[in-house]
C-alpha cells in the first residue's frame, strides 16, 4: 500500500449523535476551551480536510487562530495555517467561500474526471483542482495517497459525517477525537456523525479508548484506530 498521512478524525456531536442541527444556522456544539484545543491540533497538522457540504453550509476559514502557533509554524518553514482540502462530485463550491479566500496555504479540491474541467472553470485560481479519474466518486484512499505525495504527513479530517464515514469504513483513520456536547438535537433530519457502512470497529472489534478528558461542559474521547496510533502526540 502506498504511503498515506497519519490521519486524525476530529468532530463534535450532541448526546444523541448529531453533528449539527437540521436548520440553516450552524449549531455550536463545543466551548471556548475546546475550540482552543482544536486550534492546537490543527496547528500540528499539514492539511485539514472537510466535505463540500461543510464548505457550503458552515463557510469555515480553517485557519490557525493563535498568533503564537502561526509564528511557530512559520519558524519551522511551514505556512501559518495548514493546506485546506475538500472533495466534491458536483463542484457546487463558490470561489468566494472563506475556504478559498482566506489563508496563504494551498487549497486542494478533489473531484472525478468528468467534473474536473467544469470545477476548474468555476474556481479559477482559487484552488488546485485534482482530477481523481473515472467514476462518480472520489476514492478517499486516493486522496490520502495524493496528499502524502504532496508532502502531507499529518492530516486532520473534520467532517462532516459523509466524509468521516468514508475515512472510517476505508480504515484510513489512525485516531478519532470525538467531543460530546451536553445537548440533544432531537431531529432526524440533522446530519449524523456516521452513516451506513462496514466499520472496522463493531461489536466483534471494539475501538480502543485511548483517553477521556472533561473540557468544561464537554467531554473529549480519544480512540486509537490503527497500529500507527501515537499516544504521545495527542492532547488527551
Ligand atoms: N460537529 C462537527 O464537528 C462538524 C464538523 C464538520 C461538519 N459538521 C456539519 O456536518 C454537516 C455536513 O455534513 P455532511 O455529511 O452533510 O457533508 P460533508 O461530509 O461535509 O460533505 C459531503 C459532500 O462532500 C462531497 N463528497 C463526499 N464524499 C465524496 C466522494 N467520495 N466523492 C466526491 N465527493 C464527495 C459531496 O459534495 P458535492 O455535494 O459538492 O458533490 C458531498 O455532498 C454540516 O451541517 C456541518 O455543520 C459538523
XYZ file of C-alpha atoms and ligand atoms in Angstrom:
284
model
C 0.000 0.000 0.000
C 1.215 3.496 -0.840
C 2.092 5.888 1.937
C -0.712 7.853 3.480
C -0.667 10.612 6.090
C -1.189 9.917 9.749
C -4.910 10.691 9.888
C -6.778 12.210 12.805
C -10.580 12.444 12.618
C -11.946 15.238 14.775
C -15.532 16.254 15.395
C -18.095 17.250 17.974
C -21.516 15.706 18.367
C -24.629 16.063 20.501
C -25.534 13.437 23.099
C -27.874 11.934 20.510
C -25.128 11.675 17.868
C -25.744 14.667 15.602
C -23.063 16.918 14.109
C -25.353 19.891 13.617
C -28.984 20.950 13.779
C -31.288 20.476 10.797
C -31.616 24.245 10.403
C -29.560 26.672 8.355
C -27.688 28.202 11.285
C -24.621 26.271 12.454
C -25.110 24.603 15.824
C -22.398 25.473 18.329
C -21.538 22.163 19.998
C -18.204 22.944 21.580
C -16.985 25.556 24.051
C -14.148 28.101 24.049
C -11.632 25.822 25.776
C -12.301 23.046 23.308
C -12.007 25.388 20.316
C -8.588 26.270 21.711
C -7.670 22.560 21.872
C -8.825 22.089 18.282
C -6.706 25.078 17.228
C -3.658 23.365 18.748
C -4.491 20.097 16.956
C -4.911 21.928 13.660
C -1.549 23.627 14.134
C 0.124 20.210 14.376
C -1.293 19.110 11.011
C -0.099 19.638 7.463
C -3.603 19.599 5.983
C -7.240 19.842 7.086
C -9.986 18.127 5.082
C -13.737 18.829 5.140
C -16.541 17.733 2.813
C -18.020 20.115 0.259
C -21.285 20.337 2.218
C -19.359 21.658 5.208
C -17.669 24.260 2.984
C -21.100 25.329 1.712
C -23.069 25.164 4.968
C -20.543 26.355 7.552
C -18.271 28.533 5.408
C -15.270 27.659 7.659
C -11.962 29.510 7.379
C -9.936 26.559 8.692
C -7.105 28.839 9.803
C -4.955 28.700 12.932
C -6.331 31.346 15.280
C -3.405 31.631 17.682
C -0.721 34.095 16.523
C 1.841 32.166 18.565
C 1.000 28.873 16.835
C 1.115 30.549 13.414
C 4.533 32.012 14.244
C 5.790 28.628 15.460
C 4.697 27.024 12.202
C 6.407 29.722 10.144
C 9.593 29.290 12.192
C 9.502 25.620 11.113
C 9.227 26.681 7.461
C 5.513 25.876 7.230
C 2.657 28.092 6.056
C 0.904 29.808 9.021
C -2.108 27.508 8.575
C -2.383 24.026 7.074
C -3.284 23.204 3.495
C -7.077 23.042 3.037
C -8.620 20.067 1.292
C -12.146 19.265 0.147
C -13.846 16.789 -2.185
C -16.881 17.143 -4.383
C -18.861 15.380 -7.080
C -20.967 18.336 -8.189
C -18.409 21.094 -7.712
C -21.038 23.475 -6.419
C -18.439 25.449 -4.472
C -18.319 29.257 -4.638
C -14.838 30.718 -5.139
C -15.932 33.367 -2.620
C -16.195 30.792 0.211
C -13.862 31.519 3.143
C -12.263 28.118 2.481
C -10.787 29.626 -0.707
C -10.384 33.297 0.135
C -8.553 33.059 3.474
C -5.056 31.840 4.272
C -1.910 31.564 2.183
C -1.572 27.773 2.088
C -2.728 25.654 -0.856
C -6.408 24.824 -1.315
C -6.996 21.449 -2.941
C -10.309 20.274 -4.423
C -10.555 16.577 -5.351
C -13.209 15.567 -7.882
C -13.930 12.897 -10.501
C -12.544 13.404 -14.024
C -15.909 14.105 -15.591
C -16.412 17.169 -13.369
C -12.835 18.448 -13.218
C -12.869 20.915 -16.126
C -16.172 22.442 -15.045
C -14.942 22.842 -11.463
C -11.625 24.313 -12.615
C -13.522 26.863 -14.693
C -15.696 27.718 -11.734
C -12.929 28.092 -9.160
C -10.236 29.593 -11.366
C -7.121 30.470 -9.400
C -8.880 29.999 -6.044
C -7.827 26.348 -5.775
C -5.932 23.483 -7.316
C -8.455 21.017 -8.723
C -7.202 17.440 -8.615
C -8.788 15.016 -11.090
C -9.067 11.598 -9.403
C -10.048 9.687 -12.528
C -13.131 7.834 -13.784
C -16.304 7.117 -11.846
C -18.781 9.257 -9.963
C -16.998 9.241 -6.624
C -13.608 10.247 -5.355
C -11.880 7.407 -3.517
C -10.715 8.807 -0.186
C -7.767 6.376 -0.235
C -6.617 8.053 -3.455
C -6.836 11.434 -1.729
C -4.725 10.146 1.148
C -2.085 8.806 -1.234
C -2.017 12.000 -3.272
C -1.725 14.152 -0.146
C 1.170 12.018 1.029
C 2.901 12.562 -2.319
C 2.380 16.312 -1.809
C 4.245 16.167 1.495
C 1.287 15.912 3.867
C 2.415 13.714 6.757
C -0.381 14.537 9.190
C -3.982 15.035 8.053
C -6.917 16.223 10.146
C -10.384 15.288 8.865
C -13.040 17.472 10.444
C -16.213 16.153 8.811
C -18.993 16.190 8.038
C -20.448 12.779 8.593
C -20.336 11.710 4.941
C -16.596 12.220 4.852
C -15.931 10.806 8.326
C -17.867 7.654 7.379
C -15.683 7.089 4.327
C -12.407 7.514 6.196
C -13.633 5.177 8.941
C -15.024 2.451 6.678
C -11.932 2.558 4.458
C -9.770 2.024 7.572
C -7.860 5.206 6.818
C -8.157 6.702 10.305
C -5.366 6.425 12.863
C -7.233 8.160 15.648
C -10.571 9.766 16.430
C -11.149 12.765 18.667
C -14.826 12.809 19.493
C -16.270 15.621 21.584
C -19.689 15.033 23.140
C -21.632 18.217 23.842
C -24.250 18.328 26.606
C -27.316 18.740 24.418
C -29.779 16.824 22.286
C -30.705 17.791 18.725
C -33.728 15.513 18.564
C -34.328 15.936 14.832
C -33.573 13.031 12.490
C -33.203 15.442 9.548
C -29.940 16.696 11.094
C -26.557 15.287 9.931
C -25.208 12.384 11.944
C -21.666 11.555 12.928
C -21.643 8.475 10.692
C -23.789 6.831 8.043
C -24.173 3.212 6.982
C -21.127 1.107 6.188
C -18.792 -1.719 7.129
C -16.968 -0.064 10.018
C -13.820 -1.887 11.169
C -14.901 -1.124 14.728
C -18.045 -3.013 15.711
C -19.472 -5.492 18.212
C -16.721 -8.033 17.491
C -13.906 -5.498 17.375
C -14.295 -2.611 19.766
C -12.304 0.563 19.210
C -9.601 1.030 21.858
C -10.337 4.025 24.043
C -7.036 5.862 24.498
C -8.115 8.778 26.648
C -11.000 10.731 28.172
C -10.879 14.364 29.209
C -13.528 16.697 30.542
C -13.201 20.153 28.992
C -15.693 22.384 30.769
C -19.140 21.099 29.850
C -17.982 18.798 27.032
C -16.086 15.529 27.103
C -13.319 14.545 24.703
C -12.999 10.851 23.841
C -9.829 9.757 22.086
C -9.869 6.445 20.202
C -6.837 4.603 18.825
C -7.885 3.277 15.421
C -4.700 1.862 13.948
C -1.351 0.360 14.809
C 0.173 3.698 13.867
C -1.692 5.413 16.737
C 0.737 7.655 18.561
C -0.261 8.116 22.204
C 2.342 10.789 22.938
C 1.244 13.061 20.100
C -2.255 13.834 21.331
C -3.516 16.192 23.954
C -5.765 13.893 25.996
N -19.795 18.904 14.628
C -18.713 18.869 13.877
O -17.600 18.642 14.369
C -18.844 19.096 12.400
C -17.695 19.119 11.589
C -17.864 19.305 10.227
C -19.137 19.445 9.705
N -20.214 19.420 10.514
C -21.577 19.512 9.977
O -21.785 18.445 9.084
C -22.765 18.849 8.120
C -22.293 18.418 6.764
O -22.053 17.023 6.802
P -22.450 16.107 5.579
O -22.202 14.712 5.975
O -23.826 16.501 5.118
O -21.461 16.574 4.428
P -19.869 16.639 4.269
O -19.261 15.359 4.674
O -19.342 17.899 4.835
O -19.789 16.811 2.682
C -20.446 15.910 1.837
C -20.151 16.324 0.412
O -18.783 16.092 0.130
C -18.663 15.600 -1.204
N -18.251 14.203 -1.143
C -18.298 13.381 -0.065
N -17.805 12.192 -0.382
C -17.424 12.262 -1.686
C -16.822 11.352 -2.582
N -16.492 10.104 -2.207
N -16.574 11.759 -3.843
C -16.872 13.020 -4.232
N -17.447 13.931 -3.430
C -17.705 13.549 -2.170
C -20.014 15.747 -1.852
O -20.040 17.086 -2.310
P -20.955 17.651 -3.509
O -22.337 17.684 -2.940
O -20.385 19.020 -3.767
O -20.808 16.741 -4.678
C -20.932 15.559 -0.636
O -22.214 16.098 -0.832
C -22.926 20.357 8.249
O -24.170 20.626 8.841
C -21.800 20.764 9.172
O -22.172 21.810 10.030
C -20.097 19.255 11.851
